[in-house]
JSON list of C-alpha atoms in Angstrom, two decimals:
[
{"chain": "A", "resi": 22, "resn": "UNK", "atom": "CA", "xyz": [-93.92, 21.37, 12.63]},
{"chain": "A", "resi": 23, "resn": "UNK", "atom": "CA", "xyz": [-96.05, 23.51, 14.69]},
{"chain": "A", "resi": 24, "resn": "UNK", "atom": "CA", "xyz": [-96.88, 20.78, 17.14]},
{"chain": "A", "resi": 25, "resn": "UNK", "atom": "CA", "xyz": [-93.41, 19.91, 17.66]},
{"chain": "A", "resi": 26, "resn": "UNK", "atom": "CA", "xyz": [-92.50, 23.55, 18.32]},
{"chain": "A", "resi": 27, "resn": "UNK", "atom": "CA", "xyz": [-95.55, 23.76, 20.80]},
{"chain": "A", "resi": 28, "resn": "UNK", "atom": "CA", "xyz": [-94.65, 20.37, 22.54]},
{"chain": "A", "resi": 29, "resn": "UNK", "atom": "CA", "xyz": [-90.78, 21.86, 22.85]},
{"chain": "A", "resi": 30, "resn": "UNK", "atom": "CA", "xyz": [-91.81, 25.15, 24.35]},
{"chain": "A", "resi": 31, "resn": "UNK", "atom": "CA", "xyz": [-94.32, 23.45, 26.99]},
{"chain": "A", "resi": 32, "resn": "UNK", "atom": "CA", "xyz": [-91.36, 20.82, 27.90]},
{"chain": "A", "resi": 33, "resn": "UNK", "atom": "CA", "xyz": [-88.98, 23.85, 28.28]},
{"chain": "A", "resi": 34, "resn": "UNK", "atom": "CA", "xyz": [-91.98, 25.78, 30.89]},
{"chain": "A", "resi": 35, "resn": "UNK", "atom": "CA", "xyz": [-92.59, 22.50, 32.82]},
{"chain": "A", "resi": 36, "resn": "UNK", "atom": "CA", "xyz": [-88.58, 22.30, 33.51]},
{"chain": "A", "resi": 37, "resn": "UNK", "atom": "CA", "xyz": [-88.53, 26.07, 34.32]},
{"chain": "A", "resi": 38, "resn": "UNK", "atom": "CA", "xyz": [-91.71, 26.27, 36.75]},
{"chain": "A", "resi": 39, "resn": "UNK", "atom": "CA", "xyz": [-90.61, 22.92, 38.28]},
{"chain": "A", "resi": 40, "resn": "UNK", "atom": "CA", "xyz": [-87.20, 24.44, 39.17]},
{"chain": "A", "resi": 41, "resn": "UNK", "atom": "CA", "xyz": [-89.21, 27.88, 40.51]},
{"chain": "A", "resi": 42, "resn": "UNK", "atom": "CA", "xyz": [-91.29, 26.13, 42.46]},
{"chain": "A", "resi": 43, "resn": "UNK", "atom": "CA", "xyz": [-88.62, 24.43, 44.17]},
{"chain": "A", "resi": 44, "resn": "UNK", "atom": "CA", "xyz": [-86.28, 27.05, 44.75]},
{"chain": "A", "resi": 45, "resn": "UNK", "atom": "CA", "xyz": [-89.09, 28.77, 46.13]},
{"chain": "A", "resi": 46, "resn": "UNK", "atom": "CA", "xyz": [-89.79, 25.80, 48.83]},
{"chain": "A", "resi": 47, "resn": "UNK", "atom": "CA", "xyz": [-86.50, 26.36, 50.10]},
{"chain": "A", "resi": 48, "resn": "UNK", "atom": "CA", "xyz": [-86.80, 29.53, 50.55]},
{"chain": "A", "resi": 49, "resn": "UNK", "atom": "CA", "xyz": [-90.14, 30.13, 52.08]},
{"chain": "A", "resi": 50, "resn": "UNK", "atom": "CA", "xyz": [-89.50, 26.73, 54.60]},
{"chain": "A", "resi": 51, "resn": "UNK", "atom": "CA", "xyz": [-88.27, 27.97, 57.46]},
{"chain": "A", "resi": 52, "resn": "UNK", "atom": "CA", "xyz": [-85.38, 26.70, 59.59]},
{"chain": "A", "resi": 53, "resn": "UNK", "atom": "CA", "xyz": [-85.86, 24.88, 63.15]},
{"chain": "A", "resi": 54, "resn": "UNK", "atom": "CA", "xyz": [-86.17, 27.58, 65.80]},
{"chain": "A", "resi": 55, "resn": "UNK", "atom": "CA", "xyz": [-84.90, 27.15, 69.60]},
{"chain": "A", "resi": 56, "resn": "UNK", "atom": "CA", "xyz": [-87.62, 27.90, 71.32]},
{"chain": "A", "resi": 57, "resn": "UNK", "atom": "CA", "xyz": [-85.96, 27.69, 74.45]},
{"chain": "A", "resi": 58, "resn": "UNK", "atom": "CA", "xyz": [-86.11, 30.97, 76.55]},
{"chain": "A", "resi": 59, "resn": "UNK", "atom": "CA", "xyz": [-82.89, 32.73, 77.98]},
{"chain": "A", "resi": 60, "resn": "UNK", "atom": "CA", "xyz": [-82.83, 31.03, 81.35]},
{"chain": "A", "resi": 61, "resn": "UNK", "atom": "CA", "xyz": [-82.54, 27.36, 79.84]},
{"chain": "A", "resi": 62, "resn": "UNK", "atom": "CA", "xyz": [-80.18, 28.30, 77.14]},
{"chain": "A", "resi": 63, "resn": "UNK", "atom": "CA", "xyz": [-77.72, 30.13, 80.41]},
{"chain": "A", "resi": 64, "resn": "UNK", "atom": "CA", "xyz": [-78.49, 26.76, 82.15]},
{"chain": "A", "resi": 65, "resn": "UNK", "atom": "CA", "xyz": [-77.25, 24.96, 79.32]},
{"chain": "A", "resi": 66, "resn": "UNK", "atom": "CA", "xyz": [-74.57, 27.28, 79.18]},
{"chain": "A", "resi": 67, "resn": "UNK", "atom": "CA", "xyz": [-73.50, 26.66, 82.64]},
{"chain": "A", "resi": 68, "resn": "UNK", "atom": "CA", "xyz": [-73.46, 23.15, 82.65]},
{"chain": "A", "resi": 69, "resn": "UNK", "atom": "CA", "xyz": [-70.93, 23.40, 79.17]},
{"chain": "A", "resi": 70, "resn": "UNK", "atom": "CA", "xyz": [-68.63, 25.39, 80.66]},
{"chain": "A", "resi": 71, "resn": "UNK", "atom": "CA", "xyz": [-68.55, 23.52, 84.20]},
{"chain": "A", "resi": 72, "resn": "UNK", "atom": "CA", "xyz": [-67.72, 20.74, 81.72]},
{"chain": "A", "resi": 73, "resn": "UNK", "atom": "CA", "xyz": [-65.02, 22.56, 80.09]},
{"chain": "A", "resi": 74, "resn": "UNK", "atom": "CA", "xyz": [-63.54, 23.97, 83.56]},
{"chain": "A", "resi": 75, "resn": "UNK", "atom": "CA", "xyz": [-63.40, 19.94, 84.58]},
{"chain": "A", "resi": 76, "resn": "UNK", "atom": "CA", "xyz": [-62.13, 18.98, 81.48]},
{"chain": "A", "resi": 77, "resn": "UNK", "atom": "CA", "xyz": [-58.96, 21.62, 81.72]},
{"chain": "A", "resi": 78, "resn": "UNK", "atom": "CA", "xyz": [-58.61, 20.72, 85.42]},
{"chain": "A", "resi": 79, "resn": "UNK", "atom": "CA", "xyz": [-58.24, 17.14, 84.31]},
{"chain": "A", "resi": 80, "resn": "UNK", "atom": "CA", "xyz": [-55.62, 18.10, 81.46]},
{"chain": "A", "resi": 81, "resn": "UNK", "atom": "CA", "xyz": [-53.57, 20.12, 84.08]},
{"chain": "A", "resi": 82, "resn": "UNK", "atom": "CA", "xyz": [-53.17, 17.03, 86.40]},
{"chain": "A", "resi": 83, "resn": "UNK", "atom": "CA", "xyz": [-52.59, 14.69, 83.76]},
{"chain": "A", "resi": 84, "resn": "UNK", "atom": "CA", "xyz": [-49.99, 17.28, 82.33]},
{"chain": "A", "resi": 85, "resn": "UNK", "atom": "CA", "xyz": [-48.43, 17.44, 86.14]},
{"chain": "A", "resi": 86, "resn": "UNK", "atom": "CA", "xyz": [-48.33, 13.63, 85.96]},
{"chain": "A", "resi": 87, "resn": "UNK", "atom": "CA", "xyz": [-46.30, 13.72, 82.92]},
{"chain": "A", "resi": 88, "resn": "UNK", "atom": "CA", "xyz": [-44.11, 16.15, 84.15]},
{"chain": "A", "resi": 89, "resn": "UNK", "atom": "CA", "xyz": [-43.47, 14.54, 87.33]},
{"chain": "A", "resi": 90, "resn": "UNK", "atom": "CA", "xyz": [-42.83, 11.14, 85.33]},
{"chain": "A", "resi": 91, "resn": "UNK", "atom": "CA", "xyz": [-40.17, 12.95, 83.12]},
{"chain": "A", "resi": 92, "resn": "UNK", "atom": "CA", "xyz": [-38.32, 14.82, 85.87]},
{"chain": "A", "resi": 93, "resn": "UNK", "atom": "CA", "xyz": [-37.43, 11.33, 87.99]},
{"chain": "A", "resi": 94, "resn": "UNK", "atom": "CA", "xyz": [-34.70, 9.28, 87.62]},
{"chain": "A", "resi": 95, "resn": "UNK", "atom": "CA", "xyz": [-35.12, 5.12, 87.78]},
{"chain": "A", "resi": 96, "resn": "UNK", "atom": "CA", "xyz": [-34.94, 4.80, 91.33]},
{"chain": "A", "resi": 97, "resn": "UNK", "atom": "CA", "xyz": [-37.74, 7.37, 91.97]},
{"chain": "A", "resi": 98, "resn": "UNK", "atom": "CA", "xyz": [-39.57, 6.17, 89.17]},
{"chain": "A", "resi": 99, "resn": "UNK", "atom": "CA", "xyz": [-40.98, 3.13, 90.93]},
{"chain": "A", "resi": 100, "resn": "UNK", "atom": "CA", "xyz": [-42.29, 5.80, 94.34]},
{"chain": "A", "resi": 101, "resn": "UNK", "atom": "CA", "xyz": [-44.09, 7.73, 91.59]},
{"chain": "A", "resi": 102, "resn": "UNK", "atom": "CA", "xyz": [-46.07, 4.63, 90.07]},
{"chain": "A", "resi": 103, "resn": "UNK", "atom": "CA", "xyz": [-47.03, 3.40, 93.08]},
{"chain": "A", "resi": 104, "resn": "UNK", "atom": "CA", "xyz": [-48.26, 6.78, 94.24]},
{"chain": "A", "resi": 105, "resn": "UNK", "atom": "CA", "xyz": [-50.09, 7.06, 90.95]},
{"chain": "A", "resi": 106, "resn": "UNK", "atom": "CA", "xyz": [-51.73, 3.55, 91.31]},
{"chain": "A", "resi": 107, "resn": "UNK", "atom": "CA", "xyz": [-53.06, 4.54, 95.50]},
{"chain": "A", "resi": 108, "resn": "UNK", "atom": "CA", "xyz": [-54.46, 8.46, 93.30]},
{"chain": "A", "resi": 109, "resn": "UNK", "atom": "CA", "xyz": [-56.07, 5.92, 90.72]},
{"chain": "A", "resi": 110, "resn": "UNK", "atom": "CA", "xyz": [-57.70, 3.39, 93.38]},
{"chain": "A", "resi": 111, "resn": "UNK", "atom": "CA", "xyz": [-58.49, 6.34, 95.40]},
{"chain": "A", "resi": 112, "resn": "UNK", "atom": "CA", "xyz": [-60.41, 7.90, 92.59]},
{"chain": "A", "resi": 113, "resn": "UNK", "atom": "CA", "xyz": [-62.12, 4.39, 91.50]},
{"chain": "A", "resi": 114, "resn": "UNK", "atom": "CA", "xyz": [-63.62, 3.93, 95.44]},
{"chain": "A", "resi": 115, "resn": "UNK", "atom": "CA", "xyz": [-61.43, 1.13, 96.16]},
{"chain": "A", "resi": 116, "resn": "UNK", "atom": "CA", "xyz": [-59.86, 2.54, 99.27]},
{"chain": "A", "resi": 117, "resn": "UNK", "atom": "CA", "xyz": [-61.63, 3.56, 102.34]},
{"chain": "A", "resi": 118, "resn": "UNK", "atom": "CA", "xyz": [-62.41, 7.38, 102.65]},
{"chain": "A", "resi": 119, "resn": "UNK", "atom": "CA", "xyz": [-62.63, 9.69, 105.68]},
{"chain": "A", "resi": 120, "resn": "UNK", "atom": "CA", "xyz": [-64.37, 13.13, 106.16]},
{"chain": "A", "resi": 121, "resn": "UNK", "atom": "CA", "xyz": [-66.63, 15.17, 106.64]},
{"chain": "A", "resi": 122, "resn": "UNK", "atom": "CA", "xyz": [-69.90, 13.98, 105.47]},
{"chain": "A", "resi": 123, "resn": "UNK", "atom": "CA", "xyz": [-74.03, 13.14, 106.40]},
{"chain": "A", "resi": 124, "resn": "UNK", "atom": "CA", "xyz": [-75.55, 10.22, 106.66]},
{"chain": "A", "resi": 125, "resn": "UNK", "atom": "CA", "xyz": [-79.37, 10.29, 105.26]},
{"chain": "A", "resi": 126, "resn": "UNK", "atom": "CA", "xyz": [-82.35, 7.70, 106.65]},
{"chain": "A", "resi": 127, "resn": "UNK", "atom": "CA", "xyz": [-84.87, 5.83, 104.41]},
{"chain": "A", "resi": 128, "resn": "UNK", "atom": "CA", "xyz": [-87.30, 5.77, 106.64]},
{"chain": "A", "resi": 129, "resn": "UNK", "atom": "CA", "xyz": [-91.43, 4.00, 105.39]},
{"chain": "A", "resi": 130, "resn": "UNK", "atom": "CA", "xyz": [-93.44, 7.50, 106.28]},
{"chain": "A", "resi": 131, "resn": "UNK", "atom": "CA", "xyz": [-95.63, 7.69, 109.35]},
{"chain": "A", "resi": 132, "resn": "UNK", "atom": "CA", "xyz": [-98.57, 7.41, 107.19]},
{"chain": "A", "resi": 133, "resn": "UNK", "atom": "CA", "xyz": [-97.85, 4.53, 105.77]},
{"chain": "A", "resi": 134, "resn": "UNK", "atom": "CA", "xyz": [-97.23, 3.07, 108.94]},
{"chain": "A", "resi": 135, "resn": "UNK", "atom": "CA", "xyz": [-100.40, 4.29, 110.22]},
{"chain": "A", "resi": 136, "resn": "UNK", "atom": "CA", "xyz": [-102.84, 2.70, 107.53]},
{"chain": "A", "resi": 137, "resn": "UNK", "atom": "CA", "xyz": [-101.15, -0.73, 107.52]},
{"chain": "A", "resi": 138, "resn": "UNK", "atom": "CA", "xyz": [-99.66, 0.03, 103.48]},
{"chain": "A", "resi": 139, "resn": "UNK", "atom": "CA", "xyz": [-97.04, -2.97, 103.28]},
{"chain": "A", "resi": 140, "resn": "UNK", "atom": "CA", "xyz": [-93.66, -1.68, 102.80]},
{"chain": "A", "resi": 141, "resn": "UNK", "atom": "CA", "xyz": [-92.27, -2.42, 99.52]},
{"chain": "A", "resi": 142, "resn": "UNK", "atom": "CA", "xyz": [-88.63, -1.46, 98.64]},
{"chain": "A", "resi": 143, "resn": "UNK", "atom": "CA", "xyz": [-86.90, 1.39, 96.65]},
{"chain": "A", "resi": 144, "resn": "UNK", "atom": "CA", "xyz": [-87.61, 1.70, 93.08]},
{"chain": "A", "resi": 145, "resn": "UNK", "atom": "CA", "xyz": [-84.43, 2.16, 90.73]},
{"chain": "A", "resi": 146, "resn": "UNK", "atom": "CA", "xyz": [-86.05, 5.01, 89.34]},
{"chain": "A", "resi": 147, "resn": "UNK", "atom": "CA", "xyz": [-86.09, 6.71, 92.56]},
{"chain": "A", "resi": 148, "resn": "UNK", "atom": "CA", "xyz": [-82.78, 6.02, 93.92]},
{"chain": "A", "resi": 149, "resn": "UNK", "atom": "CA", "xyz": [-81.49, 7.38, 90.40]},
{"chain": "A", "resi": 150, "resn": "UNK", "atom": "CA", "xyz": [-83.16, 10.35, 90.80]},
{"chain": "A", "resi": 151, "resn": "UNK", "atom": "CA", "xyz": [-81.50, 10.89, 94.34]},
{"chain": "A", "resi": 152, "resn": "UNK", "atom": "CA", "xyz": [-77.97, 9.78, 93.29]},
{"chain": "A", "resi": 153, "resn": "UNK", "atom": "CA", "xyz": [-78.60, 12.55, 90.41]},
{"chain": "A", "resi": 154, "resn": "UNK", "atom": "CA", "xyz": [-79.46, 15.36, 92.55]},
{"chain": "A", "resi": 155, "resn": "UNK", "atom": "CA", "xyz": [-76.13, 14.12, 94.37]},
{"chain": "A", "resi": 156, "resn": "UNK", "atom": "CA", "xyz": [-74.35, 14.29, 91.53]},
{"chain": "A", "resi": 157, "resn": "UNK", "atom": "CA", "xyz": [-74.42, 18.29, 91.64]},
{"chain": "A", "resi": 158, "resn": "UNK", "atom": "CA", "xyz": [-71.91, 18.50, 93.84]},
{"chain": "A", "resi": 159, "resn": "UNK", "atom": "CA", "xyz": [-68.77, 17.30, 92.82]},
{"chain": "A", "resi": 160, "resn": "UNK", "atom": "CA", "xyz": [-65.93, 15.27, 94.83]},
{"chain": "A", "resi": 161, "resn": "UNK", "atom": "CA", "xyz": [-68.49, 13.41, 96.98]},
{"chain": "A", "resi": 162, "resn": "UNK", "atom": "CA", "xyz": [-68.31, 9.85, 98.39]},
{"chain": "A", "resi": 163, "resn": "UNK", "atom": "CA", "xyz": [-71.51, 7.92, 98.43]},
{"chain": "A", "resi": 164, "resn": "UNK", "atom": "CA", "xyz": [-72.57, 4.55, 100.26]},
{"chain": "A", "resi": 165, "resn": "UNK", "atom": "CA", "xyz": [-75.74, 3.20, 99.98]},
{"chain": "A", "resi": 166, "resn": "UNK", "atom": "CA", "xyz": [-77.16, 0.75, 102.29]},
{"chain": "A", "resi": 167, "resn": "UNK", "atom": "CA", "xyz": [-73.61, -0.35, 103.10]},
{"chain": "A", "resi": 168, "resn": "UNK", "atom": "CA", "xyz": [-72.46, -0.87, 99.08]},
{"chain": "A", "resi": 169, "resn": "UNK", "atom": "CA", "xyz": [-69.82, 1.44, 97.94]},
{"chain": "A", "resi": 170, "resn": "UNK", "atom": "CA", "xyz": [-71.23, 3.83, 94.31]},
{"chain": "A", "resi": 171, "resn": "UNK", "atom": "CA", "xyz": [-68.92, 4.75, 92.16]},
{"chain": "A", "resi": 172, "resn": "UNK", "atom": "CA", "xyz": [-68.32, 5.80, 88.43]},
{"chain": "A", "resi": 173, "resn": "UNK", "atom": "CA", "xyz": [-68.63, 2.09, 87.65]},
{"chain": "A", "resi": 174, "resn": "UNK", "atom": "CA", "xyz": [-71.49, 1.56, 90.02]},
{"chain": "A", "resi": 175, "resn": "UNK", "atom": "CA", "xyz": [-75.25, 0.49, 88.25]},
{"chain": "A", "resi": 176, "resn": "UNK", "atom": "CA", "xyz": [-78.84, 0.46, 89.96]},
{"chain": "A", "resi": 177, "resn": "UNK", "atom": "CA", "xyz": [-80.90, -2.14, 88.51]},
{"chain": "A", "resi": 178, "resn": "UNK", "atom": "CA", "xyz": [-84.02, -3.84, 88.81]},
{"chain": "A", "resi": 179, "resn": "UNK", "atom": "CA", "xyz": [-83.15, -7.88, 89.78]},
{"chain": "A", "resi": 180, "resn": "UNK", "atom": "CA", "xyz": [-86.17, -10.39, 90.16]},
{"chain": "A", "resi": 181, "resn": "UNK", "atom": "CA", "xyz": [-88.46, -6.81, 91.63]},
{"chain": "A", "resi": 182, "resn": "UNK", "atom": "CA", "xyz": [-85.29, -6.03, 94.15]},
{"chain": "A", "resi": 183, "resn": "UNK", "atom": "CA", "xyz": [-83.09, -3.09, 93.61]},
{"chain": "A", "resi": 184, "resn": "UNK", "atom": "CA", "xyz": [-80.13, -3.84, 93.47]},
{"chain": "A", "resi": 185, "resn": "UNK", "atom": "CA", "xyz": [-76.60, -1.74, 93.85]},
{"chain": "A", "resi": 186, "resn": "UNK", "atom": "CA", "xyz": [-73.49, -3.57, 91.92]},
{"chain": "A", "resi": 187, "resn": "UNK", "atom": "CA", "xyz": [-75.79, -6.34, 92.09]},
{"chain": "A", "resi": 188, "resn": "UNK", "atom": "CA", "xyz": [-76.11, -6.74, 95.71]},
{"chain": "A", "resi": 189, "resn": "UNK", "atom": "CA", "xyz": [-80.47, -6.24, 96.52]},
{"chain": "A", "resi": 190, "resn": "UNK", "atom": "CA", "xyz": [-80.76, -3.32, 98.48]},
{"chain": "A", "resi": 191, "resn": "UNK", "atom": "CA", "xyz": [-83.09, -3.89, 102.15]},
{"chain": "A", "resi": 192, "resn": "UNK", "atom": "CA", "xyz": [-86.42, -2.63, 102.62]},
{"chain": "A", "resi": 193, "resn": "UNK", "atom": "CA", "xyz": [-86.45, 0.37, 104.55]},
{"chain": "A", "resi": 194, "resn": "UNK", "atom": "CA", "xyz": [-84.77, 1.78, 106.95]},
{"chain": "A", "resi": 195, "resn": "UNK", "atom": "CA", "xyz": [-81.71, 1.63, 105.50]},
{"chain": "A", "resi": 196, "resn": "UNK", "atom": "CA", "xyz": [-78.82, 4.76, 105.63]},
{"chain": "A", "resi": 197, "resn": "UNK", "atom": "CA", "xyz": [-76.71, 6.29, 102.74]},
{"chain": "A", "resi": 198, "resn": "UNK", "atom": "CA", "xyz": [-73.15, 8.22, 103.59]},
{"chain": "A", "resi": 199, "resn": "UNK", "atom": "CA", "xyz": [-71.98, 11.06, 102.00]},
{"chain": "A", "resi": 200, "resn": "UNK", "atom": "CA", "xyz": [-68.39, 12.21, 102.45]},
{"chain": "A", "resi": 201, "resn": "UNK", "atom": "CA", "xyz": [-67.99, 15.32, 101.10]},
{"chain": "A", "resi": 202, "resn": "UNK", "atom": "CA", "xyz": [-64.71, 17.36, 100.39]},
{"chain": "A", "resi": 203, "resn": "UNK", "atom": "CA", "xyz": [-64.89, 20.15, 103.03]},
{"chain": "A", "resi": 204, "resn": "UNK", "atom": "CA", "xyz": [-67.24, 20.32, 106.05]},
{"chain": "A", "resi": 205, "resn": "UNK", "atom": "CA", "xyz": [-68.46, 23.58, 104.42]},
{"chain": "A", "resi": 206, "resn": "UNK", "atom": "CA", "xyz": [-69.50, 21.48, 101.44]},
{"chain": "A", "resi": 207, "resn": "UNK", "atom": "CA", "xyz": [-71.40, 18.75, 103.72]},
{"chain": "A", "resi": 208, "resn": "UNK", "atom": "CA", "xyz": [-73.23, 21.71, 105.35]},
{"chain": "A", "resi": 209, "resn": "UNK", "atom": "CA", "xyz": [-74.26, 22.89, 101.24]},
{"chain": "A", "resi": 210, "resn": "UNK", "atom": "CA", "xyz": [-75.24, 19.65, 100.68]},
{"chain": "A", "resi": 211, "resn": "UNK", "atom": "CA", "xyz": [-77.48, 19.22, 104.03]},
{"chain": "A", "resi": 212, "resn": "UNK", "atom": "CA", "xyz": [-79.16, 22.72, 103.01]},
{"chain": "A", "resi": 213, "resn": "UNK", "atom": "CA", "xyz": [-79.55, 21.44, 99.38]},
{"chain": "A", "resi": 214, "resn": "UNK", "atom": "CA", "xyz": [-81.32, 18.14, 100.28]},
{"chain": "A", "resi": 215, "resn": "UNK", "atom": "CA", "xyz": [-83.27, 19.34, 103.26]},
{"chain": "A", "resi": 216, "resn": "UNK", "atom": "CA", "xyz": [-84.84, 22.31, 100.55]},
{"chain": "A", "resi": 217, "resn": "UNK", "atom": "CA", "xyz": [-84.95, 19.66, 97.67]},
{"chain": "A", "resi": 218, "resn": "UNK", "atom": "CA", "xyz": [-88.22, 18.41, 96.34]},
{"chain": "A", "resi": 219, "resn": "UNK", "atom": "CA", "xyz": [-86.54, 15.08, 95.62]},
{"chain": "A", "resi": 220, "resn": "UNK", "atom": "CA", "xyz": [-88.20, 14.57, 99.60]},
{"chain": "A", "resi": 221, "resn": "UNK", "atom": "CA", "xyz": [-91.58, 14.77, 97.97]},
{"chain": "A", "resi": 222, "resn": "UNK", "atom": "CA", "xyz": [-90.39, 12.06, 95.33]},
{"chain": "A", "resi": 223, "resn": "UNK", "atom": "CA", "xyz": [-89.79, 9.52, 98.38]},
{"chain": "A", "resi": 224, "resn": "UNK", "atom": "CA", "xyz": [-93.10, 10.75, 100.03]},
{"chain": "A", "resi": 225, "resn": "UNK", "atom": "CA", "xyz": [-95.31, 9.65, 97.02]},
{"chain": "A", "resi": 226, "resn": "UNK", "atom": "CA", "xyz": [-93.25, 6.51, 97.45]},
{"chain": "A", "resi": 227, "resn": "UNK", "atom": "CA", "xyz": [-94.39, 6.45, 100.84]},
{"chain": "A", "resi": 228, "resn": "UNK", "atom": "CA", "xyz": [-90.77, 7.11, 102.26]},
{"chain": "A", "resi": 229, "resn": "UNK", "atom": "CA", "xyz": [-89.27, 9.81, 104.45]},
{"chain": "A", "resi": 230, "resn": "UNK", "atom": "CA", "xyz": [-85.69, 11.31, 104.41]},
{"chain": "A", "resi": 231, "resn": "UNK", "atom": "CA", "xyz": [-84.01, 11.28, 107.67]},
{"chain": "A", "resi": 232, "resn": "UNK", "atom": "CA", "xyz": [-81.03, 13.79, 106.94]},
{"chain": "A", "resi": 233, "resn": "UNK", "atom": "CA", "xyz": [-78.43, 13.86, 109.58]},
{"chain": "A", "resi": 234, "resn": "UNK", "atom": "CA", "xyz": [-76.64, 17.68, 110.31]},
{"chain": "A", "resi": 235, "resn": "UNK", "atom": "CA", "xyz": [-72.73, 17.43, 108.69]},
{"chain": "A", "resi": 236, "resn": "UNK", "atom": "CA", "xyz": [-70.43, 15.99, 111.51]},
{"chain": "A", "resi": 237, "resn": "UNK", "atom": "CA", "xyz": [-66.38, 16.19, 111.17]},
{"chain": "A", "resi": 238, "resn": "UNK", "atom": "CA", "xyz": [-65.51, 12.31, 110.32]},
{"chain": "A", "resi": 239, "resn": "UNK", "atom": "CA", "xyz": [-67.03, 9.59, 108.83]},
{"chain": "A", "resi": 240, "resn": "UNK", "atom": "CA", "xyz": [-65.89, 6.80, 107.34]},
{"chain": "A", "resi": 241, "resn": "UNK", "atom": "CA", "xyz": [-66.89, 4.89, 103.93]},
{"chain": "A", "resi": 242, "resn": "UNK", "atom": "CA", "xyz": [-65.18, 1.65, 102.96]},
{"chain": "A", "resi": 243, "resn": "UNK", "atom": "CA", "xyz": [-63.93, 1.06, 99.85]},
{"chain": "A", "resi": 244, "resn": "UNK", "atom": "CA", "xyz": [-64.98, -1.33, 97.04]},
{"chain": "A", "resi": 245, "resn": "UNK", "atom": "CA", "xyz": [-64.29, -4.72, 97.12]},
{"chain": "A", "resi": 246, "resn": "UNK", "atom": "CA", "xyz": [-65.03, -6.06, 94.01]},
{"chain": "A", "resi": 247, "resn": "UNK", "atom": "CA", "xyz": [-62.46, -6.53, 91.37]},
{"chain": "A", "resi": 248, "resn": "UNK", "atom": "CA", "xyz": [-62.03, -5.02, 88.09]},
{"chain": "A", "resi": 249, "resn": "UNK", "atom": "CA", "xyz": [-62.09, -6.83, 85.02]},
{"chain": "A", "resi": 250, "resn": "UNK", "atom": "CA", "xyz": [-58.98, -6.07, 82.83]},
{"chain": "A", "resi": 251, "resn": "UNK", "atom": "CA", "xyz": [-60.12, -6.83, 79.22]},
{"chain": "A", "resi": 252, "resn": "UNK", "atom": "CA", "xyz": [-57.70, -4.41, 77.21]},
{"chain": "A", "resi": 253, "resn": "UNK", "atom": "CA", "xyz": [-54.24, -4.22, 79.41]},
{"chain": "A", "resi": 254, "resn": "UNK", "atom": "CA", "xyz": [-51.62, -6.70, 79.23]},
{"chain": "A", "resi": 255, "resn": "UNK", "atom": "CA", "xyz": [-48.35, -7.12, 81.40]},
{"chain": "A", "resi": 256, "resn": "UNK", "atom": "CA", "xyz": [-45.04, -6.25, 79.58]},
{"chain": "A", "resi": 257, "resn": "UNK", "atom": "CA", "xyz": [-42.77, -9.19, 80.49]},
{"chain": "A", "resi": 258, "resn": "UNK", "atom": "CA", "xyz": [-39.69, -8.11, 82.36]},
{"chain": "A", "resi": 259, "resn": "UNK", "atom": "CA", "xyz": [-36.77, -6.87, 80.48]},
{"chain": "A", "resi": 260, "resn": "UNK", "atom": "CA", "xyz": [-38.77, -5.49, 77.64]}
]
């Protein structure tokens, strides 16, 4: 009888410190800390609500759109598609675009020259990194090496060539345009790159960046390639 009460209460403590000792573990384990100091988390806090400020800017013209739909009659309606469809191909680079903008030299670096050091074309990585320094300004218009970037755009690696929409991009020289939306923005973005270190990223590459100073117009043609339609079908006429 007395072992039976002994094995009971010893079953009953191992239950009881099993269930303190894990109740304790959760307490004492503490949770993941950010580490990060002020200045990143106020970056990171910028870049949310630059995000949010596009986002709302978006809404409002998509909200104007509606409106504009709702407040034409039939015979307008057909002025106010079309104009919608030039806005659209407009914003997906397949019209020409003129502005103010600067046109930026790949140039193999003097040294390189100098010593003989074959010249080898752009790596993706590195034109990446330059279209994302780009990419801090918004409402620019880029070429590159006479191919039109856009949203859809991709910079890949084919057979050791860079390629740009999968057209190989030359050995250097070779020129990039950027239109910008004001000439005071070209003349931001000409400071910006001329004090950028993304210079010293083409210099390890052995290449130089030729930056041209803003002028008034310049012209960027628009993309020729076609866009696949894989989800929108034509209503037949009369529906």
């Amino acid at each position: 009888m007395r072992k039976t009460i002994h094995w009971r209460f010893t079953l009953i403590l191992l239950i009881v410190g099993f269930m303190t000792a894990v109740q304790y573990n959760t307490l004492k384990v503490p949770e993941i800390r950010d580490t990060r100091d002020i200045w990143a988390i106020r970056k990171e806090l910028s870049s949310e609500k630059q995000s949010h400020s596009e986002l709302l800017s978006e809404i409002r013209e998509l909200d104007k759109t509606i409106h504009t739909y709702e407040s034409l009659n039939n015979e307008n309606a057909g002025q106010a598609l079309s104009t919608t469809v030039d806005k659209l191909n407009r914003q997906a680079g397949r019209m020409d675009t003129i502005g103010p903008g600067i046109i930026v030299e790949v140039r193999p670096s003097a040294e390189s020259v100098a010593f003989g050091i074959p010249i080898t074309g752009i790596s993706p990585d590195l034109l990446t990194r330059f279209v994302n320094e780009l990419n801090r300004f918004k409402g620019i218009v880029l070429e590159i090496d006479g191919k039109r970037y856009t949203t859809l755009s991709s910079i890949r690696d084919i057979n050791g060539v860079t390629a740009v929409n999968g057209i190989n991009i030359a050995t250097p020289p070779f020129t990039m345009k950027i239109i910008s939306p004001t000439l005071s923005d070209s003349e931001k973005l000409y400071n910006f790159l001329s004090a950028s270190t993304i210079q010293d990223d083409f210099y390890l590459d052995n290449f130089t960046l030729d930056i041209g100073k803003p002028i008034q117009e310049l012209k960027i043609s628009g993309w020729t390639e076609k866009f696949k339609n894989e989800f929108l079908k034509e209503i037949p006429k009369g529906e």
